[in-house]
Amino acid sequence: MPAVHVINGPNLNLLGAREPAIYGGATLDDIKATLVERCAAAGVDLIFRQSNNEGDLVGWIQEAGRAKAPVILNAGALTHTSIAIHDAIKGSAANVIEVHLSNVYARESFRHHSFISPLARGVIVGFGPLSYLLAFEALFPAETRKT
Ligand code: DQA
């Protein structure tokens, strides 16, 4: 089974300290730790990455597409601006679930548009770190797993 690729974009390295009223107190390492546990229990390999650079995300999406590996993608602000990420998903036929910690639709209007959503298999917003776990459940439903 191909590994699940969890790809995080700009400023998500600041989680824990960044606008806690919006993003909560969990760090990206906390989110990773929960996924490491969940993936181990499900027998799924995990590749978990973060970058503040658009090109890194483009390369990682292409890599996952080539490997036919599922992607849980929180592209941060690039969600709302990046045609390059849109094209990477389209060009590599990556199987992407888009996630956001915050409910972007309850925030500024510039967060209401996503260049990713039209290409995503599904979109999960507003559940904090649980958004990532819900995406994992969507990719690997409990009833299809051994554990
Ligand atoms: C975010 C929402 C984006 O609008 C914002 O730019 C982020 C984080 C979220 O997870 O809620 O960086 O993707």
Tab-separated table of N, CA and C and ligand atoms in Angstrom:
chain	number	residue	atom	x	y	z
A	1	MET	N	0.855	-1.198	0.000
A	1	MET	CA	0.000	0.000	0.000
A	1	MET	C	0.890	1.247	0.000
A	2	PRO	N	0.630	2.213	-0.902
A	2	PRO	CA	1.490	3.408	-0.899
A	2	PRO	C	1.307	4.211	0.387
A	3	ALA	N	2.367	4.915	0.769
A	3	ALA	CA	2.315	5.741	1.981
A	3	ALA	C	1.310	6.873	1.793
A	4	VAL	N	0.743	7.347	2.885
A	4	VAL	CA	-0.052	8.569	2.827
A	4	VAL	C	0.902	9.754	2.989
A	5	HIS	N	0.755	10.721	2.081
A	5	HIS	CA	1.599	11.919	2.126
A	5	HIS	C	0.797	13.047	2.775
A	6	VAL	N	1.279	13.559	3.887
A	6	VAL	CA	0.628	14.704	4.534
A	6	VAL	C	1.499	15.921	4.255
A	7	ILE	N	0.950	16.872	3.524
A	7	ILE	CA	1.728	18.015	3.039
A	7	ILE	C	1.150	19.293	3.637
A	8	ASN	N	2.028	20.035	4.297
A	8	ASN	CA	1.619	21.267	4.975
A	8	ASN	C	2.363	22.460	4.394
A	9	GLY	N	1.632	23.538	4.171
A	9	GLY	CA	2.210	24.712	3.533
A	9	GLY	C	2.646	25.796	4.504
A	10	PRO	N	2.779	27.020	3.986
A	10	PRO	CA	3.381	28.132	4.713
A	10	PRO	C	2.731	28.425	6.062
A	11	ASN	N	3.583	28.696	7.010
A	11	ASN	CA	3.225	29.162	8.353
A	11	ASN	C	2.643	28.082	9.266
A	12	LEU	N	2.457	26.894	8.725
A	12	LEU	CA	1.927	25.832	9.596
A	12	LEU	C	3.001	25.339	10.571
A	13	ASN	N	4.271	25.693	10.300
A	13	ASN	CA	5.335	25.419	11.285
A	13	ASN	C	5.157	26.263	12.546
A	14	LEU	N	4.315	27.304	12.471
A	14	LEU	CA	4.122	28.189	13.632
A	14	LEU	C	2.978	27.739	14.535
A	15	LEU	N	2.314	26.659	14.157
A	15	LEU	CA	1.165	26.213	14.965
A	15	LEU	C	1.576	26.029	16.420
A	16	GLY	N	0.664	26.369	17.306
A	16	GLY	CA	0.973	26.308	18.739
A	16	GLY	C	1.173	27.716	19.262
A	17	ALA	N	1.923	28.520	18.484
A	17	ALA	CA	2.170	29.910	18.865
A	17	ALA	C	1.327	30.863	18.015
A	18	ARG	N	0.930	30.401	16.842
A	18	ARG	CA	0.278	31.262	15.852
A	18	ARG	C	-1.216	31.414	16.130
A	19	GLU	N	-1.682	32.642	16.331
A	19	GLU	CA	-3.113	32.938	16.493
A	19	GLU	C	-3.872	31.779	17.163
A	20	PRO	N	-3.556	31.518	18.434
A	20	PRO	CA	-4.170	30.339	19.084
A	20	PRO	C	-5.691	30.390	19.155
A	21	ALA	N	-6.268	31.594	19.131
A	21	ALA	CA	-7.728	31.689	19.179
A	21	ALA	C	-8.338	31.083	17.911
A	22	ILE	N	-7.574	31.098	16.825
A	22	ILE	CA	-8.076	30.538	15.560
A	22	ILE	C	-7.588	29.102	15.374
A	23	TYR	N	-6.286	28.887	15.647
A	23	TYR	CA	-5.692	27.594	15.284
A	23	TYR	C	-5.509	26.642	16.468
A	24	GLY	N	-5.777	27.138	17.696
A	24	GLY	CA	-5.630	26.265	18.865
A	24	GLY	C	-4.183	26.171	19.316
A	25	GLY	N	-3.949	25.304	20.288
A	25	GLY	CA	-2.640	25.224	20.928
A	25	GLY	C	-1.762	24.082	20.433
A	26	ALA	N	-2.310	23.214	19.613
A	26	ALA	CA	-1.523	22.057	19.147
A	26	ALA	C	-0.453	22.520	18.159
A	27	THR	N	0.711	21.921	18.265
A	27	THR	CA	1.793	22.206	17.311
A	27	THR	C	1.684	21.233	16.132
A	28	LEU	N	2.460	21.519	15.081
A	28	LEU	CA	2.471	20.602	13.938
A	28	LEU	C	3.062	19.250	14.351
A	29	ASP	N	4.009	19.290	15.281
A	29	ASP	CA	4.567	18.025	15.794
A	29	ASP	C	3.494	17.217	16.528
A	30	ASP	N	2.599	17.909	17.249
A	30	ASP	CA	1.495	17.195	17.923
A	30	ASP	C	0.607	16.511	16.882
A	31	ILE	N	0.296	17.250	15.816
A	31	ILE	CA	-0.561	16.684	14.760
A	31	ILE	C	0.137	15.486	14.128
A	32	LYS	N	1.443	15.656	13.882
A	32	LYS	CA	2.213	14.547	13.292
A	32	LYS	C	2.187	13.327	14.212
A	33	ALA	N	2.380	13.563	15.522
A	33	ALA	CA	2.439	12.443	16.475
A	33	ALA	C	1.130	11.647	16.451
A	34	THR	N	0.013	12.352	16.390
A	34	THR	CA	-1.290	11.660	16.356
A	34	THR	C	-1.408	10.822	15.086
A	35	LEU	N	-0.943	11.394	13.974
A	35	LEU	CA	-1.030	10.655	12.703
A	35	LEU	C	-0.068	9.477	12.666
A	36	VAL	N	1.119	9.657	13.264
A	36	VAL	CA	2.082	8.552	13.331
A	36	VAL	C	1.424	7.364	14.032
A	37	GLU	N	0.759	7.669	15.155
A	37	GLU	CA	0.074	6.615	15.927
A	37	GLU	C	-1.027	5.953	15.100
A	38	ARG	N	-1.856	6.798	14.467
A	38	ARG	CA	-2.993	6.289	13.714
A	38	ARG	C	-2.535	5.450	12.520
A	39	CYS	N	-1.478	5.925	11.866
A	39	CYS	CA	-0.962	5.195	10.696
A	39	CYS	C	-0.360	3.859	11.130
A	40	ALA	N	0.371	3.875	12.257
A	40	ALA	CA	0.973	2.632	12.751
A	40	ALA	C	-0.126	1.616	13.050
A	41	ALA	N	-1.198	2.079	13.696
A	41	ALA	CA	-2.297	1.175	14.049
A	41	ALA	C	-2.965	0.617	12.796
A	42	ALA	N	-2.992	1.417	11.739
A	42	ALA	CA	-3.664	0.994	10.504
A	42	ALA	C	-2.714	0.285	9.542
A	43	GLY	N	-1.425	0.250	9.880
A	43	GLY	CA	-0.456	-0.389	8.999
A	43	GLY	C	-0.194	0.403	7.725
A	44	VAL	N	-0.253	1.729	7.846
A	44	VAL	CA	-0.040	2.607	6.683
A	44	VAL	C	1.225	3.433	6.937
A	45	ASP	N	2.108	3.511	5.935
A	45	ASP	CA	3.296	4.358	6.077
A	45	ASP	C	2.910	5.825	5.915
A	46	LEU	N	3.646	6.672	6.617
A	46	LEU	CA	3.332	8.112	6.631
A	46	LEU	C	4.542	8.910	6.177
A	47	ILE	N	4.301	9.830	5.254
A	47	ILE	CA	5.310	10.837	4.909
A	47	ILE	C	4.696	12.176	5.277
A	48	PHE	N	5.275	12.849	6.267
A	48	PHE	CA	4.689	14.081	6.817
A	48	PHE	C	5.671	15.223	6.595
A	49	ARG	N	5.241	16.264	5.879
A	49	ARG	CA	6.164	17.347	5.519
A	49	ARG	C	5.514	18.719	5.667
A	50	GLN	N	6.374	19.703	5.855
A	50	GLN	CA	5.926	21.113	5.869
A	50	GLN	C	6.964	21.958	5.163
A	51	SER	N	6.488	22.956	4.404
A	51	SER	CA	7.416	23.927	3.819
A	51	SER	C	6.723	25.271	3.684
A	52	ASN	N	7.535	26.312	3.761
A	52	ASN	CA	7.029	27.663	3.514
A	52	ASN	C	7.176	28.054	2.045
A	53	ASN	N	7.698	27.126	1.225
A	53	ASN	CA	7.970	27.428	-0.182
A	53	ASN	C	7.024	26.687	-1.122
A	54	GLU	N	6.410	27.433	-1.999
A	54	GLU	CA	5.433	26.876	-2.943
A	54	GLU	C	6.032	25.736	-3.778
A	55	GLY	N	7.284	25.927	-4.235
A	55	GLY	CA	7.911	24.930	-5.107
A	55	GLY	C	8.069	23.576	-4.427
A	56	ASP	N	8.337	23.608	-3.118
A	56	ASP	CA	8.450	22.334	-2.385
A	56	ASP	C	7.125	21.585	-2.441
A	57	LEU	N	6.027	22.327	-2.227
A	57	LEU	CA	4.712	21.675	-2.248
A	57	LEU	C	4.416	21.103	-3.629
A	58	VAL	N	4.761	21.867	-4.673
A	58	VAL	CA	4.536	21.391	-6.049
A	58	VAL	C	5.289	20.079	-6.265
A	59	GLY	N	6.564	20.040	-5.855
A	59	GLY	CA	7.374	18.826	-6.032
A	59	GLY	C	6.809	17.647	-5.258
A	60	TRP	N	6.381	17.889	-4.033
A	60	TRP	CA	5.864	16.795	-3.194
A	60	TRP	C	4.530	16.266	-3.729
A	61	ILE	N	3.696	17.160	-4.261
A	61	ILE	CA	2.418	16.725	-4.851
A	61	ILE	C	2.702	15.871	-6.092
A	62	GLN	N	3.649	16.312	-6.907
A	62	GLN	CA	4.014	15.526	-8.098
A	62	GLN	C	4.539	14.153	-7.689
A	63	GLU	N	5.367	14.128	-6.643
A	63	GLU	CA	5.944	12.864	-6.147
A	63	GLU	C	4.829	11.904	-5.712
A	64	ALA	N	3.860	12.422	-4.965
A	64	ALA	CA	2.748	11.577	-4.505
A	64	ALA	C	1.914	11.105	-5.696
A	65	GLY	N	1.700	11.999	-6.646
A	65	GLY	CA	0.934	11.623	-7.841
A	65	GLY	C	1.607	10.483	-8.591
A	66	ARG	N	2.941	10.614	-8.761
A	66	ARG	CA	3.706	9.553	-9.446
A	66	ARG	C	3.581	8.221	-8.717
A	67	ALA	N	3.606	8.300	-7.382
A	67	ALA	CA	3.558	7.079	-6.567
A	67	ALA	C	2.124	6.568	-6.404
A	68	LYS	N	1.166	7.281	-6.969
A	68	LYS	CA	-0.254	6.965	-6.788
A	68	LYS	C	-0.597	6.865	-5.297
A	69	ALA	N	-0.008	7.754	-4.538
A	69	ALA	CA	-0.189	7.764	-3.087
A	69	ALA	C	-1.191	8.849	-2.700
A	70	PRO	N	-2.042	8.578	-1.731
A	70	PRO	CA	-3.009	9.597	-1.317
A	70	PRO	C	-2.334	10.755	-0.576
A	71	VAL	N	-2.932	11.930	-0.715
A	71	VAL	CA	-2.369	13.143	-0.119
A	71	VAL	C	-3.406	13.803	0.783
A	72	ILE	N	-2.981	14.149	1.986
A	72	ILE	CA	-3.761	15.037	2.852
A	72	ILE	C	-3.038	16.379	2.778
A	73	LEU	N	-3.696	17.380	2.216
A	73	LEU	CA	-3.021	18.640	1.884
A	73	LEU	C	-3.636	19.821	2.628
A	74	ASN	N	-2.816	20.458	3.468
A	74	ASN	CA	-3.171	21.765	4.015
A	74	ASN	C	-2.159	22.743	3.436
A	75	ALA	N	-2.546	23.410	2.385
A	75	ALA	CA	-1.613	24.303	1.679
A	75	ALA	C	-1.551	25.689	2.304
A	76	GLY	N	-2.221	25.877	3.463
A	76	GLY	CA	-2.200	27.187	4.109
A	76	GLY	C	-2.708	28.248	3.140
A	77	ALA	N	-2.092	29.417	3.181
A	77	ALA	CA	-2.559	30.537	2.351
A	77	ALA	C	-2.420	30.251	0.864
A	78	LEU	N	-1.529	29.326	0.487
A	78	LEU	CA	-1.368	28.995	-0.942
A	78	LEU	C	-2.643	28.387	-1.525
A	79	THR	N	-3.492	27.848	-0.641
A	79	THR	CA	-4.807	27.335	-1.056
A	79	THR	C	-5.548	28.382	-1.879
A	80	HIS	N	-5.427	29.634	-1.420
A	80	HIS	CA	-6.263	30.706	-1.970
A	80	HIS	C	-5.597	31.442	-3.130
A	81	THR	N	-4.336	31.093	-3.406
A	81	THR	CA	-3.585	31.879	-4.401
A	81	THR	C	-2.889	31.057	-5.476
A	82	SER	N	-2.647	29.769	-5.224
A	82	SER	CA	-1.635	29.078	-6.039
A	82	SER	C	-2.196	28.287	-7.221
A	83	ILE	N	-2.025	28.851	-8.394
A	83	ILE	CA	-2.359	28.117	-9.617
A	83	ILE	C	-1.324	27.015	-9.837
A	84	ALA	N	-0.095	27.225	-9.347
A	84	ALA	CA	0.946	26.193	-9.494
A	84	ALA	C	0.558	24.918	-8.737
A	85	ILE	N	-0.019	25.070	-7.565
A	85	ILE	CA	-0.456	23.883	-6.811
A	85	ILE	C	-1.668	23.249	-7.505
A	86	HIS	N	-2.571	24.067	-7.980
A	86	HIS	CA	-3.718	23.553	-8.762
A	86	HIS	C	-3.204	22.707	-9.937
A	87	ASP	N	-2.239	23.260	-10.670
A	87	ASP	CA	-1.719	22.553	-11.846
A	87	ASP	C	-0.957	21.285	-11.464
A	88	ALA	N	-0.265	21.321	-10.314
A	88	ALA	CA	0.479	20.132	-9.863
A	88	ALA	C	-0.490	18.988	-9.563
A	89	ILE	N	-1.597	19.307	-8.936
A	89	ILE	CA	-2.599	18.273	-8.611
A	89	ILE	C	-3.198	17.725	-9.904
A	90	LYS	N	-3.561	18.658	-10.776
A	90	LYS	CA	-4.169	18.248	-12.052
A	90	LYS	C	-3.172	17.447	-12.897
A	91	GLY	N	-1.950	17.968	-13.007
A	91	GLY	CA	-0.950	17.368	-13.896
A	91	GLY	C	-0.473	16.012	-13.438
A	92	SER	N	-0.481	15.793	-12.111
A	92	SER	CA	0.023	14.511	-11.604
A	92	SER	C	-1.128	13.587	-11.203
A	93	ALA	N	-2.365	14.055	-11.402
A	93	ALA	CA	-3.559	13.275	-11.043
A	93	ALA	C	-3.495	12.809	-9.592
A	94	ALA	N	-2.959	13.671	-8.719
A	94	ALA	CA	-2.831	13.296	-7.298
A	94	ALA	C	-4.216	13.188	-6.656
A	95	ASN	N	-4.311	12.204	-5.782
A	95	ASN	CA	-5.548	11.932	-5.046
A	95	ASN	C	-5.485	12.717	-3.729
A	96	VAL	N	-6.133	13.897	-3.727
A	96	VAL	CA	-5.926	14.857	-2.641
A	96	VAL	C	-7.189	15.043	-1.807
A	97	ILE	N	-7.009	15.002	-0.494
A	97	ILE	CA	-8.051	15.507	0.403
A	97	ILE	C	-7.529	16.821	0.972
A	98	GLU	N	-8.291	17.891	0.776
A	98	GLU	CA	-7.904	19.223	1.258
A	98	GLU	C	-8.382	19.381	2.692
A	99	VAL	N	-7.490	19.829	3.557
A	99	VAL	CA	-7.888	20.059	4.952
A	99	VAL	C	-7.493	21.465	5.393
A	100	HIS	N	-8.277	21.972	6.331
A	100	HIS	CA	-7.937	23.218	7.026
A	100	HIS	C	-8.319	23.076	8.485
A	101	LEU	N	-7.468	23.614	9.337
A	101	LEU	CA	-7.753	23.601	10.769
A	101	LEU	C	-8.948	24.500	11.089
A	102	SER	N	-8.919	25.698	10.529
A	102	SER	CA	-9.968	26.678	10.821
A	102	SER	C	-11.090	26.542	9.793
A	103	ASN	N	-12.263	27.084	10.157
A	103	ASN	CA	-13.368	27.135	9.207
A	103	ASN	C	-13.166	28.366	8.319
A	104	VAL	N	-12.528	28.150	7.196
A	104	VAL	CA	-12.151	29.271	6.324
A	104	VAL	C	-13.381	30.050	5.847
A	105	TYR	N	-14.554	29.415	5.833
A	105	TYR	CA	-15.770	30.089	5.360
A	105	TYR	C	-16.362	31.020	6.419
A	106	ALA	N	-15.878	30.910	7.647
A	106	ALA	CA	-16.321	31.813	8.711
A	106	ALA	C	-15.311	32.945	8.904
A	107	ARG	N	-14.336	33.033	7.999
A	107	ARG	CA	-13.263	34.024	8.128
A	107	ARG	C	-13.323	35.022	6.950
A	108	GLU	N	-12.207	35.699	6.692
A	108	GLU	CA	-12.182	36.736	5.653
A	108	GLU	C	-12.595	36.147	4.297
A	109	SER	N	-13.199	37.002	3.460
A	109	SER	CA	-13.706	36.490	2.179
A	109	SER	C	-12.577	35.985	1.282
A	110	PHE	N	-11.331	36.508	1.466
A	110	PHE	CA	-10.245	36.018	0.594
A	110	PHE	C	-9.892	34.567	0.889
A	111	ARG	N	-10.397	34.038	2.002
A	111	ARG	CA	-10.162	32.613	2.308
A	111	ARG	C	-11.278	31.713	1.778
A	112	HIS	N	-12.296	32.326	1.158
A	112	HIS	CA	-13.446	31.521	0.719
A	112	HIS	C	-13.194	30.825	-0.610
A	113	HIS	N	-12.182	31.319	-1.355
A	113	HIS	CA	-11.881	30.669	-2.629
A	113	HIS	C	-10.687	29.737	-2.474
A	114	SER	N	-10.809	28.543	-3.038
A	114	SER	CA	-9.705	27.579	-3.020
A	114	SER	C	-9.406	27.125	-4.438
A	115	PHE	N	-8.124	27.152	-4.808
A	115	PHE	CA	-7.701	26.611	-6.101
A	115	PHE	C	-7.568	25.082	-6.049
A	116	ILE	N	-7.698	24.532	-4.841
A	116	ILE	CA	-7.520	23.084	-4.646
A	116	ILE	C	-8.864	22.355	-4.665
A	117	SER	N	-9.880	22.967	-4.046
A	117	SER	CA	-11.167	22.263	-3.848
A	117	SER	C	-11.753	21.631	-5.110
A	118	PRO	N	-11.711	22.323	-6.272
A	118	PRO	CA	-12.338	21.704	-7.456
A	118	PRO	C	-11.650	20.409	-7.887
A	119	LEU	N	-10.403	20.210	-7.437
A	119	LEU	CA	-9.655	19.009	-7.832
A	119	LEU	C	-9.586	17.979	-6.715
A	120	ALA	N	-10.040	18.363	-5.524
A	120	ALA	CA	-9.905	17.479	-4.363
A	120	ALA	C	-10.996	16.425	-4.363
A	121	ARG	N	-10.641	15.290	-3.777
A	121	ARG	CA	-11.653	14.243	-3.593
A	121	ARG	C	-12.677	14.697	-2.561
A	122	GLY	N	-12.205	15.451	-1.573
A	122	GLY	CA	-13.083	15.997	-0.552
A	122	GLY	C	-12.365	17.091	0.192
A	123	VAL	N	-13.141	17.845	0.975
A	123	VAL	CA	-12.592	18.990	1.704
A	123	VAL	C	-13.087	18.930	3.146
A	124	ILE	N	-12.161	19.074	4.101
A	124	ILE	CA	-12.531	19.042	5.517
A	124	ILE	C	-12.003	20.321	6.162
A	125	VAL	N	-12.899	21.135	6.676
A	125	VAL	CA	-12.475	22.418	7.258
A	125	VAL	C	-13.060	22.587	8.656
A	126	GLY	N	-12.267	23.217	9.524
A	126	GLY	CA	-12.825	23.747	10.760
A	126	GLY	C	-12.751	22.871	11.983
A	127	PHE	N	-12.118	21.721	11.903
A	127	PHE	CA	-12.110	20.806	13.050
A	127	PHE	C	-10.768	20.756	13.760
A	128	GLY	N	-9.926	21.766	13.542
A	128	GLY	CA	-8.615	21.766	14.185
A	128	GLY	C	-7.828	20.539	13.756
A	129	PRO	N	-6.962	20.025	14.647
A	129	PRO	CA	-6.156	18.844	14.288
A	129	PRO	C	-7.002	17.646	13.849
A	130	LEU	N	-8.245	17.594	14.327
A	130	LEU	CA	-9.133	16.491	13.938
A	130	LEU	C	-9.390	16.478	12.426
A	131	SER	N	-9.262	17.629	11.771
A	131	SER	CA	-9.445	17.672	10.306
A	131	SER	C	-8.530	16.654	9.622
A	132	TYR	N	-7.291	16.536	10.128
A	132	TYR	CA	-6.335	15.602	9.516
A	132	TYR	C	-6.777	14.155	9.749
A	133	LEU	N	-7.255	13.881	10.956
A	133	LEU	CA	-7.677	12.503	11.263
A	133	LEU	C	-8.929	12.125	10.483
A	134	LEU	N	-9.826	13.097	10.301
A	134	LEU	CA	-11.034	12.828	9.504
A	134	LEU	C	-10.653	12.521	8.060
A	135	ALA	N	-9.645	13.228	7.563
A	135	ALA	CA	-9.166	12.950	6.202
A	135	ALA	C	-8.582	11.543	6.138
A	136	PHE	N	-7.821	11.172	7.164
A	136	PHE	CA	-7.247	9.830	7.196
A	136	PHE	C	-8.369	8.780	7.189
A	137	GLU	N	-9.414	9.025	7.980
A	137	GLU	CA	-10.549	8.089	8.027
A	137	GLU	C	-11.219	7.975	6.658
A	138	ALA	N	-11.287	9.115	5.959
A	138	ALA	CA	-11.906	9.095	4.622
A	138	ALA	C	-11.074	8.254	3.653
A	139	LEU	N	-9.750	8.334	3.798
A	139	LEU	CA	-8.868	7.564	2.910
A	139	LEU	C	-8.843	6.095	3.269
A	140	PHE	N	-8.845	5.820	4.581
A	140	PHE	CA	-8.720	4.438	5.067
A	140	PHE	C	-9.845	4.172	6.063
A	141	PRO	N	-11.060	3.974	5.577
A	141	PRO	CA	-12.197	3.799	6.484
A	141	PRO	C	-11.962	2.639	7.447
A	142	ALA	N	-12.354	2.845	8.712
A	142	ALA	CA	-12.073	1.869	9.767
A	142	ALA	C	-12.536	0.476	9.379
A	143	GLU	N	-13.693	0.383	8.719
A	143	GLU	CA	-14.235	-0.962	8.438
A	143	GLU	C	-13.405	-1.719	7.395
A	144	THR	N	-12.530	-1.002	6.679
A	144	THR	CA	-11.706	-1.685	5.692
A	144	THR	C	-10.326	-2.024	6.251
A	145	ARG	N	-10.065	-1.588	7.514
A	145	ARG	CA	-8.733	-1.818	8.084
A	145	ARG	C	-8.760	-3.048	8.981
A	146	LYS	N	-7.549	-3.566	9.226
A	146	LYS	CA	-7.441	-4.723	10.110
A	146	LYS	C	-7.526	-4.287	11.564
A	147	THR	N	-7.038	-3.045	11.859
A	147	THR	CA	-7.047	-2.554	13.253
A	147	THR	C	-7.845	-1.273	13.341
B	1	DQA	C1	-5.413	27.307	6.995
B	1	DQA	C2	-6.365	28.390	6.515
B	1	DQA	C3	-5.660	29.325	5.565
B	1	DQA	O1	-6.568	30.354	5.142
B	1	DQA	C4	-4.495	29.993	6.254
B	1	DQA	O2	-3.800	30.838	5.354
B	1	DQA	C5	-3.577	29.013	6.883
B	1	DQA	C6	-4.151	27.895	7.600
B	1	DQA	C7	-6.052	26.396	8.055
B	1	DQA	O3	-5.549	25.308	8.274
B	1	DQA	O4	-7.034	26.792	8.687
B	1	DQA	O5	-2.365	29.172	6.855
B	1	DQA	O6	-5.058	26.483	5.892
